[in-house]
XYZ file of C-alpha atoms in Angstrom:
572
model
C -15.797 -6.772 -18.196
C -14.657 -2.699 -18.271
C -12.146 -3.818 -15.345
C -10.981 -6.825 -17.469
C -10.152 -4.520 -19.985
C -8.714 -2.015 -17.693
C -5.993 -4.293 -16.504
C -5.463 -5.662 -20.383
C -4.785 -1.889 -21.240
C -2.204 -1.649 -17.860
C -0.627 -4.119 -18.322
C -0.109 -2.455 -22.240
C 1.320 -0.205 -20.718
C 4.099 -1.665 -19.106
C 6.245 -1.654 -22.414
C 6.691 2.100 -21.467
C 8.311 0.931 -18.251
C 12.125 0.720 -16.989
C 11.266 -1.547 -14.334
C 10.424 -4.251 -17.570
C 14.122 -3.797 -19.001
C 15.441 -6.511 -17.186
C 12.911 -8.702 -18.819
C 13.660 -7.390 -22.659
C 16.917 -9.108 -23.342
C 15.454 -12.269 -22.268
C 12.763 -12.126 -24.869
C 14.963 -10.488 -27.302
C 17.625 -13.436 -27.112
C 15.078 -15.593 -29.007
C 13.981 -12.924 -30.919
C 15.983 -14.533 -34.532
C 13.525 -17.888 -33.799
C 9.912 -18.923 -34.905
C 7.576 -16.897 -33.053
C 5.135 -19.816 -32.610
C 7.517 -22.202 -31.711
C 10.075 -19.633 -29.707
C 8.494 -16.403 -28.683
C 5.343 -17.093 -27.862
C 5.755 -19.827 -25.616
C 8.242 -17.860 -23.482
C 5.432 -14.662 -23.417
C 2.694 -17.408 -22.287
C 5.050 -18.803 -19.550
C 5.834 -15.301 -18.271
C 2.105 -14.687 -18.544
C 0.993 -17.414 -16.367
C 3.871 -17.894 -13.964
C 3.380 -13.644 -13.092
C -0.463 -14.516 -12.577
C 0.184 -17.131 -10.721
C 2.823 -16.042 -8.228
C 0.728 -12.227 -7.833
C -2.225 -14.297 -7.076
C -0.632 -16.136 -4.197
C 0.836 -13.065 -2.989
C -2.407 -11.648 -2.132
C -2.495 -14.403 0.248
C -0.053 -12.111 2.277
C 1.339 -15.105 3.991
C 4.881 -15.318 5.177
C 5.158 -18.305 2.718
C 5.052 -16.509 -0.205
C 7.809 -14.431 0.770
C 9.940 -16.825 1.027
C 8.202 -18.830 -1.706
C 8.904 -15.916 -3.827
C 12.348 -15.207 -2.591
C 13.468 -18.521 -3.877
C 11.659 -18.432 -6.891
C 13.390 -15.707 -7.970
C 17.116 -16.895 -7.082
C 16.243 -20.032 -9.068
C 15.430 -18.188 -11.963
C 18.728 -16.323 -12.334
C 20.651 -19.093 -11.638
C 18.587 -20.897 -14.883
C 19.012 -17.424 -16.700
C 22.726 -16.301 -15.858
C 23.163 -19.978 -16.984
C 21.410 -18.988 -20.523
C 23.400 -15.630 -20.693
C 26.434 -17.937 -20.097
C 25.852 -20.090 -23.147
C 24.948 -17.589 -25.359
C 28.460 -15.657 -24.395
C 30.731 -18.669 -24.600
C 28.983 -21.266 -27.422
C 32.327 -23.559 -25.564
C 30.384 -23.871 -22.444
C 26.785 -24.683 -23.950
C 28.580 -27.630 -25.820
C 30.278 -28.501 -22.625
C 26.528 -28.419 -20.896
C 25.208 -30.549 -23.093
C 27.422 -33.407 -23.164
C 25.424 -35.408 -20.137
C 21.911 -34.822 -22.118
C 22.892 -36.094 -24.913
C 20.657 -39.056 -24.630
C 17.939 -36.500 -24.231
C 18.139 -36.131 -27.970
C 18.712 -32.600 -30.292
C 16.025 -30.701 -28.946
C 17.581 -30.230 -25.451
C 21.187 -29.621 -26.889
C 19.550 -27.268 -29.412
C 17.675 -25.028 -26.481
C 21.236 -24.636 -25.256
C 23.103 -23.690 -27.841
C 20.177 -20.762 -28.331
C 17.777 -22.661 -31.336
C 15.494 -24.748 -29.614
C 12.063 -25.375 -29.175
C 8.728 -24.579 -27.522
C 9.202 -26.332 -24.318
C 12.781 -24.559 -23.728
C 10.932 -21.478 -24.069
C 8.293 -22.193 -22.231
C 10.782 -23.095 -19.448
C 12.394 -19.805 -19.972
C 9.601 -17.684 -20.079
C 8.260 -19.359 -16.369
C 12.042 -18.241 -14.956
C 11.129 -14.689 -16.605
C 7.748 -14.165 -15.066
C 9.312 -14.858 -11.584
C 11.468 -11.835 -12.474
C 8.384 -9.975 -14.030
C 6.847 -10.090 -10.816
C 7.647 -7.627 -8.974
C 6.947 -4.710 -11.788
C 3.815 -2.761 -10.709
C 1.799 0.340 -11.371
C -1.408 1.542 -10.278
C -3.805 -0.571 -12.162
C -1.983 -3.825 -10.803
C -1.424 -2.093 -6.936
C -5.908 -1.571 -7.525
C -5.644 -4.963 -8.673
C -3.439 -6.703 -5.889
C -5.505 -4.575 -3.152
C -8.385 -5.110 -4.156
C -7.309 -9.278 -4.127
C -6.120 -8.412 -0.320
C -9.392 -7.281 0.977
C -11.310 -10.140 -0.931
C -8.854 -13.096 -0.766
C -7.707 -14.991 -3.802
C -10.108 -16.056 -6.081
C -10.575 -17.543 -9.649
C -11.476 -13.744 -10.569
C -8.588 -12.099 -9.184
C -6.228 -14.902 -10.683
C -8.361 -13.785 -14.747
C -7.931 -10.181 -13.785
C -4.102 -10.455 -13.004
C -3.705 -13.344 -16.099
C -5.527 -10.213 -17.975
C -2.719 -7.823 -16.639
C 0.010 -10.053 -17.672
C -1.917 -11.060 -21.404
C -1.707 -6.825 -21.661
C 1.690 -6.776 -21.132
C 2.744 -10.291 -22.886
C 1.240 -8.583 -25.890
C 3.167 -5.364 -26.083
C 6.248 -7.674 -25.489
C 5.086 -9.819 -28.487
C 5.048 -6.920 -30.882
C 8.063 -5.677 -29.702
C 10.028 -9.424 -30.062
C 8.178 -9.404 -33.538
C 9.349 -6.091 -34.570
C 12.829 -7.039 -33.074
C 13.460 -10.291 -34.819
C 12.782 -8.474 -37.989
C 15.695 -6.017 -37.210
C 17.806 -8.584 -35.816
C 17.391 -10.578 -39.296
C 18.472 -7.326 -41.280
C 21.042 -6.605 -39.139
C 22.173 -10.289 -39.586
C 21.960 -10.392 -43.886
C 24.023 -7.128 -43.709
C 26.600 -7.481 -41.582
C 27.084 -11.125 -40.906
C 26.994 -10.276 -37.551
C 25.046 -13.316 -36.202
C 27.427 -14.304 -33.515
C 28.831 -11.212 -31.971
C 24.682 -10.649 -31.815
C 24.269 -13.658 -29.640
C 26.683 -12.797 -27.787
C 25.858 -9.098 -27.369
C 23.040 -10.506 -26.198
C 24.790 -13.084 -23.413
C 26.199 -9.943 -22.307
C 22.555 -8.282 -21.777
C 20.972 -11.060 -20.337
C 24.200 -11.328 -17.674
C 23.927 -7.496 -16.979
C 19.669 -8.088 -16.578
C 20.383 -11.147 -14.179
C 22.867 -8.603 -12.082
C 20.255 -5.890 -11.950
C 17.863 -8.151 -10.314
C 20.431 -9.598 -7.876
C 21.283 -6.186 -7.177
C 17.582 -4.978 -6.355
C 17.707 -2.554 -9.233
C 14.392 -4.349 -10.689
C 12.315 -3.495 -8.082
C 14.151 -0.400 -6.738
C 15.477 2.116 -8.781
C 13.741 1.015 -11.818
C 10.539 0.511 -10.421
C 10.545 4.058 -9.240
C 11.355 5.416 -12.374
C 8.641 3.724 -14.005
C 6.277 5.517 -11.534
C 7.079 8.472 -12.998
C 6.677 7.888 -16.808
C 3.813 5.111 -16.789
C 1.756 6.537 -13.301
C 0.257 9.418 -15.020
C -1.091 7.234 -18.477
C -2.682 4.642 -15.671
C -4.371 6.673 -13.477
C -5.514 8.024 -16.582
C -7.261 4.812 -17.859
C -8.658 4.569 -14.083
C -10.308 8.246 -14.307
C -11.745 7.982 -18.023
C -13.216 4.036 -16.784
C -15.156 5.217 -13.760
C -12.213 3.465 -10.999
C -10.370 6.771 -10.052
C -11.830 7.972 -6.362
C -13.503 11.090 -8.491
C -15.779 11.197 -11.577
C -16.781 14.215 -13.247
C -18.312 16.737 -12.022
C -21.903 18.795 -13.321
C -22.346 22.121 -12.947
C -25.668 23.224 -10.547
C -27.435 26.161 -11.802
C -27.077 28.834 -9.100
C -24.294 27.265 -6.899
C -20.964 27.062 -6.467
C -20.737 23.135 -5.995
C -21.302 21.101 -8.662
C -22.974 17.472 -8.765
C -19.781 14.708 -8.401
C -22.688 11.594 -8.179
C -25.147 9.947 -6.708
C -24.910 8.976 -3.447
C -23.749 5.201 -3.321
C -25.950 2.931 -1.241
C -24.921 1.749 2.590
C -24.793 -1.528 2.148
C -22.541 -4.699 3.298
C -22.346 -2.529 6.774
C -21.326 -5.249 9.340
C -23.054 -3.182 12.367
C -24.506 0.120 13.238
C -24.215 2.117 16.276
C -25.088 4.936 17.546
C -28.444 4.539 14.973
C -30.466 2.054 13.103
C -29.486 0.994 9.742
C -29.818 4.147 7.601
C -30.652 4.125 3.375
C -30.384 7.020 0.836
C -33.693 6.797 0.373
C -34.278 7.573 4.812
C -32.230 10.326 3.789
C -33.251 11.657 1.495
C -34.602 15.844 2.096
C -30.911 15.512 4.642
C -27.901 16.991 4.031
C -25.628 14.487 4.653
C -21.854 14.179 5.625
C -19.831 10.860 5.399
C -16.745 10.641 7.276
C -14.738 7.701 6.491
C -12.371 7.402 9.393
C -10.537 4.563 11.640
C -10.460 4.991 15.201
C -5.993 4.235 15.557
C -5.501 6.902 12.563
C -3.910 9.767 13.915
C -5.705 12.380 10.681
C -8.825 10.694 11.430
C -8.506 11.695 15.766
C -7.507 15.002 14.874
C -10.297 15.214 12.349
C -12.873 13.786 14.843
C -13.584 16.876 17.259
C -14.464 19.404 13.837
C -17.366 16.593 12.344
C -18.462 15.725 15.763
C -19.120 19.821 16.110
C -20.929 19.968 12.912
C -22.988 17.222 14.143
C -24.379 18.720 16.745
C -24.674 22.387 15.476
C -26.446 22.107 12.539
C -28.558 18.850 13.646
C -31.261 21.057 14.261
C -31.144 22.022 10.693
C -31.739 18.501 9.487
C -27.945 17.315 8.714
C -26.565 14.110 9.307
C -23.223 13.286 9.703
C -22.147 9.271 9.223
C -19.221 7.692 10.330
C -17.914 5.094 8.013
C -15.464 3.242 9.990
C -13.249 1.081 7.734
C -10.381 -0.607 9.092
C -6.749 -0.329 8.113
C -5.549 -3.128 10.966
C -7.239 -6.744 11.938
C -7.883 -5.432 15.266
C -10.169 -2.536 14.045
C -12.368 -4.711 12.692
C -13.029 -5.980 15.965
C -16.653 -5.137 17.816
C -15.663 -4.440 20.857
C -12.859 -2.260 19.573
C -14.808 -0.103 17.797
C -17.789 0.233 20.762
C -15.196 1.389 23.220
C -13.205 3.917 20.648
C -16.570 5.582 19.637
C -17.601 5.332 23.460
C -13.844 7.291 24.599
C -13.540 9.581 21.833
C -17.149 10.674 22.341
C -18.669 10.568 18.812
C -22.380 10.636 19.400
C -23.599 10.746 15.323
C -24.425 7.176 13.742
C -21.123 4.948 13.018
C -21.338 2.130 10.639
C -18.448 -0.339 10.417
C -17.548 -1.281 6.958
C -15.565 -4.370 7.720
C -15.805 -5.682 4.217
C -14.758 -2.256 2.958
C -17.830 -2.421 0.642
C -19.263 0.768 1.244
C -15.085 2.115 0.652
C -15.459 0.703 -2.413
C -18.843 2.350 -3.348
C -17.393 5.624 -3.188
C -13.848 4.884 -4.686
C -12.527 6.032 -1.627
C -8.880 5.694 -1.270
C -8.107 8.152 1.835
C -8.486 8.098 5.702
C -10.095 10.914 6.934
C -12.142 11.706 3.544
C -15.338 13.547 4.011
C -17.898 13.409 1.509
C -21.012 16.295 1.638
C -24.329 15.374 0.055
C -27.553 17.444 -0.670
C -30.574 16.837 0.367
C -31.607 15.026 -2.977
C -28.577 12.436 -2.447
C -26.240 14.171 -4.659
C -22.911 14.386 -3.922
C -21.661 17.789 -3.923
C -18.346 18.496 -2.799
C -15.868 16.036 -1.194
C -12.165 16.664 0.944
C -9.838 14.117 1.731
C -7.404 14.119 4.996
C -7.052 16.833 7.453
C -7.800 20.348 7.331
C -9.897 22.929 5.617
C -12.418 22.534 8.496
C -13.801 26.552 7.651
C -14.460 25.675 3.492
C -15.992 22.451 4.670
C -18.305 23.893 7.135
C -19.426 26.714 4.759
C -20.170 23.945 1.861
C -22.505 22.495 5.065
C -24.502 25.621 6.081
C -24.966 26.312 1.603
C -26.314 23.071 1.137
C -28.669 23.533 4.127
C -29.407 26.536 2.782
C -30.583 25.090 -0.896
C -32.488 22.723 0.887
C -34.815 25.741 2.512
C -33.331 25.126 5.667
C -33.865 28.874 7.391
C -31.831 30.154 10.307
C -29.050 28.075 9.205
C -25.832 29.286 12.047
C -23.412 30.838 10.591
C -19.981 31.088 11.354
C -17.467 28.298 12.024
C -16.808 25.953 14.556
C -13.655 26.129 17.058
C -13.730 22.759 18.428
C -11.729 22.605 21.711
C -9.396 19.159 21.233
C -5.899 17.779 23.645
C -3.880 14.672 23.485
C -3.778 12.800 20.187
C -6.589 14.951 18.812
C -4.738 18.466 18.788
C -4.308 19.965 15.603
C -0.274 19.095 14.526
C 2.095 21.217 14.893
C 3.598 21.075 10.567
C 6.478 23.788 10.859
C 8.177 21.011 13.011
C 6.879 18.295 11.470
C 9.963 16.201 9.691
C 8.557 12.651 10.303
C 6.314 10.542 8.019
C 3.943 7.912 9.490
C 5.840 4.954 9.199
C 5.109 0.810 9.897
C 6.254 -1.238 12.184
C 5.854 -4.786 10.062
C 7.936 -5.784 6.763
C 4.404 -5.377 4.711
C 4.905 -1.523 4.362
C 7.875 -0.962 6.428
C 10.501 1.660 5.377
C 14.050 2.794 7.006
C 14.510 -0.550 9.205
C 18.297 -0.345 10.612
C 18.758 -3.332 12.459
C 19.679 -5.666 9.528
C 18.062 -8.427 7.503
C 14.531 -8.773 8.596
C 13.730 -12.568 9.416
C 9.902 -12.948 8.015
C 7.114 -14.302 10.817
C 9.676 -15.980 13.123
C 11.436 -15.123 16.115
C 14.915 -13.810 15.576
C 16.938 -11.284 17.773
C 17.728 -8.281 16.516
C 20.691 -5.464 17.525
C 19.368 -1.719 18.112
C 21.723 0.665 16.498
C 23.994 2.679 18.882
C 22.868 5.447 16.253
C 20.581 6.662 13.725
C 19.769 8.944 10.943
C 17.003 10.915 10.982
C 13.629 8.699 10.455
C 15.641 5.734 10.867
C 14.152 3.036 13.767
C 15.329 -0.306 14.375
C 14.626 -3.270 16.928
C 16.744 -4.171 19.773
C 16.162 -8.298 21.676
C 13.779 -10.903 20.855
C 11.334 -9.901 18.324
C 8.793 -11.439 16.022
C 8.283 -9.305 12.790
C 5.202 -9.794 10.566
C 3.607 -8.307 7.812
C 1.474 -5.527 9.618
C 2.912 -5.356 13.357
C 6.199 -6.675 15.288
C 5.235 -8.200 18.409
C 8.222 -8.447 21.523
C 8.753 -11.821 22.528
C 10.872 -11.370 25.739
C 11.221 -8.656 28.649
C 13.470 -5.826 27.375
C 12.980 -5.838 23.607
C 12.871 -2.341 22.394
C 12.226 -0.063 19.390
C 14.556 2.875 18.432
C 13.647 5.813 15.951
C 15.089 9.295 15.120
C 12.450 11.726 14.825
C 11.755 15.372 14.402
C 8.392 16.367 15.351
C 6.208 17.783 18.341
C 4.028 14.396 19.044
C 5.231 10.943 18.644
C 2.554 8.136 18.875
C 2.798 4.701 18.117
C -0.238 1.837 17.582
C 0.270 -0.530 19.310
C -1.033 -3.915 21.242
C -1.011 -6.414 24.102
C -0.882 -9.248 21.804
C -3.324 -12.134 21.727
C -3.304 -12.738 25.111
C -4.748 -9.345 26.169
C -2.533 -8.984 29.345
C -1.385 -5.791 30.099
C 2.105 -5.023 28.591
C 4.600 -2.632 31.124
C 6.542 -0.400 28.893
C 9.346 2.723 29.572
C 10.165 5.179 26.730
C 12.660 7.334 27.094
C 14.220 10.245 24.768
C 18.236 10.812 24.011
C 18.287 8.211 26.883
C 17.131 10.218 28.889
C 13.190 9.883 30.786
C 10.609 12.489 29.042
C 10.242 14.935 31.985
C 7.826 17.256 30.736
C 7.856 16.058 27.148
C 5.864 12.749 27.981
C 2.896 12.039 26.450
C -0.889 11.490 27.114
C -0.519 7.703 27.646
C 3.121 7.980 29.428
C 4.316 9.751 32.393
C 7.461 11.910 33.632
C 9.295 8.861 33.854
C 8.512 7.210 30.341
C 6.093 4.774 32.030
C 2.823 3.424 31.000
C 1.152 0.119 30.452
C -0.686 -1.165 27.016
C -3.980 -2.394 27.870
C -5.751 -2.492 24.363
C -5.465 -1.784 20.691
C -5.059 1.691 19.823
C -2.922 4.904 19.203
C -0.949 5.497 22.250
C 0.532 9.517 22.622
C 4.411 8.898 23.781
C 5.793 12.109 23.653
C 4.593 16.015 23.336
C 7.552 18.177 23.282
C 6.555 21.708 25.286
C 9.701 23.614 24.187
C 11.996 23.710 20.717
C 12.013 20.689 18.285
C 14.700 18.923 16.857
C 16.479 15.703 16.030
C 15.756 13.081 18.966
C 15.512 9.710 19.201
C 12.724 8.200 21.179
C 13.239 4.256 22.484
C 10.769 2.563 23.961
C 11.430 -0.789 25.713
C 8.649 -3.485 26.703
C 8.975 -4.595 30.256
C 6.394 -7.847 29.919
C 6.273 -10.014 26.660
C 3.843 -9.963 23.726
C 3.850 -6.536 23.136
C 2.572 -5.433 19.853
C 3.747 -2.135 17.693
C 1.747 -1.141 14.552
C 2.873 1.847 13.129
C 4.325 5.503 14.626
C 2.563 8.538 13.732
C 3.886 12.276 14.046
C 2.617 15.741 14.841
């Protein structure tokens, strides 16, 4: 029920945000009408139509893309047809000449006075506009749909979302129509108002077909709605932190219990542990994934800690929860924990139910709990190794533990699991599939089919694009022919990419090269001199480790077999 109301009060709060003003002149073009028979039939279809077409897009299918895609074009067709007549009352008369027979009510909804059903009809064009307008609560909402599936309860919880906003809409459309109707009695104004209004809805139809809707506007609704959202998410319990309580005698304070281990799809390294078989342990949990480059470089510091202070009674959990389909895979997951040599127990959390136990939003994210299964202190992503081992050897210490080592660990790590090298570091982590993908340069992306793209002859700086045959889905692009290549500008040390052999799990030949040029003694781990290597399972491959000066280069790497796989680069 609290996260029914949650998304009621989000979707509230999307009054306060720019990415809705495309939406407003629609609903304030009826706003002179009966709001029973006008208004609210048009906030009910934009209700139900945004429900409906967020539920299906947690289906994540290339369908709904498209599905989408077209929805929207229909809809401002319909509605740059409705700006049209309310601009030129000559070509709503002209419009309705062939409906005649259809009686008033049709010719009415025309001219700008009709009935429920026209607004209904308007207000299901709207909410495929509406769509695309999120914030935090509905990204919680619509992630939360993508790890369960669609269901009757996401479907209330979105409807719930779009009630939230419908309603701040209907109070502003009620407080409108009153203005409009003084602004009417005094200044006779009725028609230039309608067609003021033609104009608005024309200009809110061109902001959408320009991309402004979910661009621009969309990020400036971040910035002015974010902050009262993730507000609501702290002060209801959903925000990856609660508050804190002060320990008598100690620096750390109590942050909550420590959530149970259950859903885990398999444990290795250990039997099935409890908090209550913990309990009188100090405890770490390390949520990690073994292709996430923070996580690697995380690794060699908690798999130190296990062993130094095991003798002191502290155990140190892996949580592995996936971010790709392949990590959720067994075998996988054996052979990472078997290479990277992580000997402390390693649960995989498939479902991501013990993720969502802890409100955990971050890969690496290490949370420490005392030995009476408090939660104590917590640090998400990479770093702070020293501050982290010191909260260890103090909660050891509260729990009697004597002879606790002191010091700090200085883990010895190479390849992927090096610390990164930040003053070069230029280039975000960036995906390889149109799902998250950012900075694509080779054109119009063609969803889930194959389509051949063009590699530019240049690039920007954390630009990439696709040269040949290629298949390009939401999470991954797979190469369907010899030859097809990937291009990026980078600045940074390291450059690794996840990638694949595809469903057929042959071995896939590959050569990368940089400025054209083979790697010499920049190549990475899992290439040689000459750029070559070979993709024989699902993981983070090192490409490239620059030994001398950084700057601007642009790594290409081209697939000698097909069905090679790419996931997502990843920088140090």
């Amino acid at each position: 029920m609290i996260l029914f109301l949650l998304s009621y009060l989000g979707g509230v709060l999307t009054i306060l945000s720019p990415c809705i003003l495309p939406v407003l002149p629609f609903v304030f073009a009826r706003s002179d009408m009966p709001f029973v028979r006008s208004g609210l039939p048009l906030l009910a279809g934009m209700a139900v139509t945004f429900a409906g077409i967020a539920t299906v897009a947690t289906l994540g299918g290339s369908w709904a893309v498209h599905a989408n895609q077209a929805g929207r074009i229909a809809a401002m067709v319909l509605l740059a047809l409705f700006g049209l007549t309310l601009l030129l009352p000559s070509l709503a008369e002209h419009l309705t000449r062939p409906l005649v027979a259809l009686g008033d009510r049709l010719s009415s909804r025309s001219q700008g006075h009709g009935g429920a059903g026209a607004s209904l009809l308007l207000g299901v064009a709207t909410g495929l506009l509406w769509a695309p307008c999120a914030g935090p609560i509905l990204g919680l909402l619509l992630t939360g749909a993508a790890i369960q599936g669609a269901s009757a309860n996401t479907t209330l919880l979105l409807l719930a979302y779009a009630l939230g906003a419908a309603t701040s809409l209907a109070g502003a459309l009620l407080i409108g129509g009153k203005v409009f109707a003084a602004m009417k009695r005094s200044l006779a104004a009725g028609e230039w108002i309608r067609r003021g209004l033609g104009v608005l809805v024309l200009a809110g139809v061109a902001a959408i077909a320009l991309g402004l809707d979910t661009g621009l506007l969309t990020r400036l609704s971040q910035s002015r709605t974010a902050g009262l959202e993730q507000m609501l998410l702290d002060k209801l319990g959903f925000g990856h932190t609660g508050e804190s309580v002060a320990v008598k005698g100690s620096s750390l304070p109590v942050e909550g219990a420590m959530p149970p281990l259950d859903g885990a799809t398999l444990w290795l390294n250990s039997p099935p542990l409890t908090p209550g078989a913990l309990r009188g342990k100090v405890v770490v949990v390390d949520f990690w994934t073994y292709s996430c480059i923070n996580c690697l470089r995380a690794l060699p510091f908690v798999e130190a800690w296990a062993k130094k202070y095991a003798g002191q009674g502290l155990v140190v959990i892996g949580v592995h929860a996936p971010e790709f389909a392949f990590e959720k895979d067994e075998g996988n997951v054996r052979r990472a924990v078997r290479d990277l040599g992580v000997t402390y127990p390693v649960v995989l959390d498939n479902g991501l139910k013990i993720w969502r136990a802890y409100k955990n939003e971050y890969w690496p994210a290490h949370y420490f709990i005392d030995a009476q299964g408090r939660i104590r202190h917590h640090h998400f992503g990479e770093g702070d190794y020293d501050q982290s081992e010191k909260v260890i050897q103090q909660l050891l210490a509260e729990a009697g533990r004597s002879n606790v080592p002191g010091g700090v660990v200085v883990p010895r790590a190479g390849g992927a699991q090096a610390a990164a090298d930040v003053t070069t570091l230029q280039s975000p982590e960036t995906y390889v599939g149109y799902g998250r993908g950012d900075n694509f340069a080779s054109g119009p992306v063609v969803y889930d089919q194959p389509a051949t793209y063009v590699a530019p002859r240049s690039l920007p700086l954390n630009q990439w694009g696709l040269g040949g045959r290629w298949t390009i889905a939401e999470d991954k692009s797979r190469a369907e022919r010899a030859g097809a290549r990937i291009v990026f500008r980078f600045h940074a040390r390291d450059l690794h990419l996840v990638l694949g052999p595809g469903s057929s799990g042959k071995p896939v030949h590959f050569r990368v090269t940089l400025d054209g040029l083979a790697p010499g003694a920049a190549h990475g781990m899992d290439s040689d001199s000459q750029g070559y290597g070979t993709v024989t399972g699902q993981r983070l491959y090192q490409l490239i480790r620059q030994p001398g000066p950084v700057s601007d280069k642009t790594f290409a790497i081209e697939f000698l077999d097909p069905g090679g796989e790419a996931f997502a680069f990843t920088f140090g």
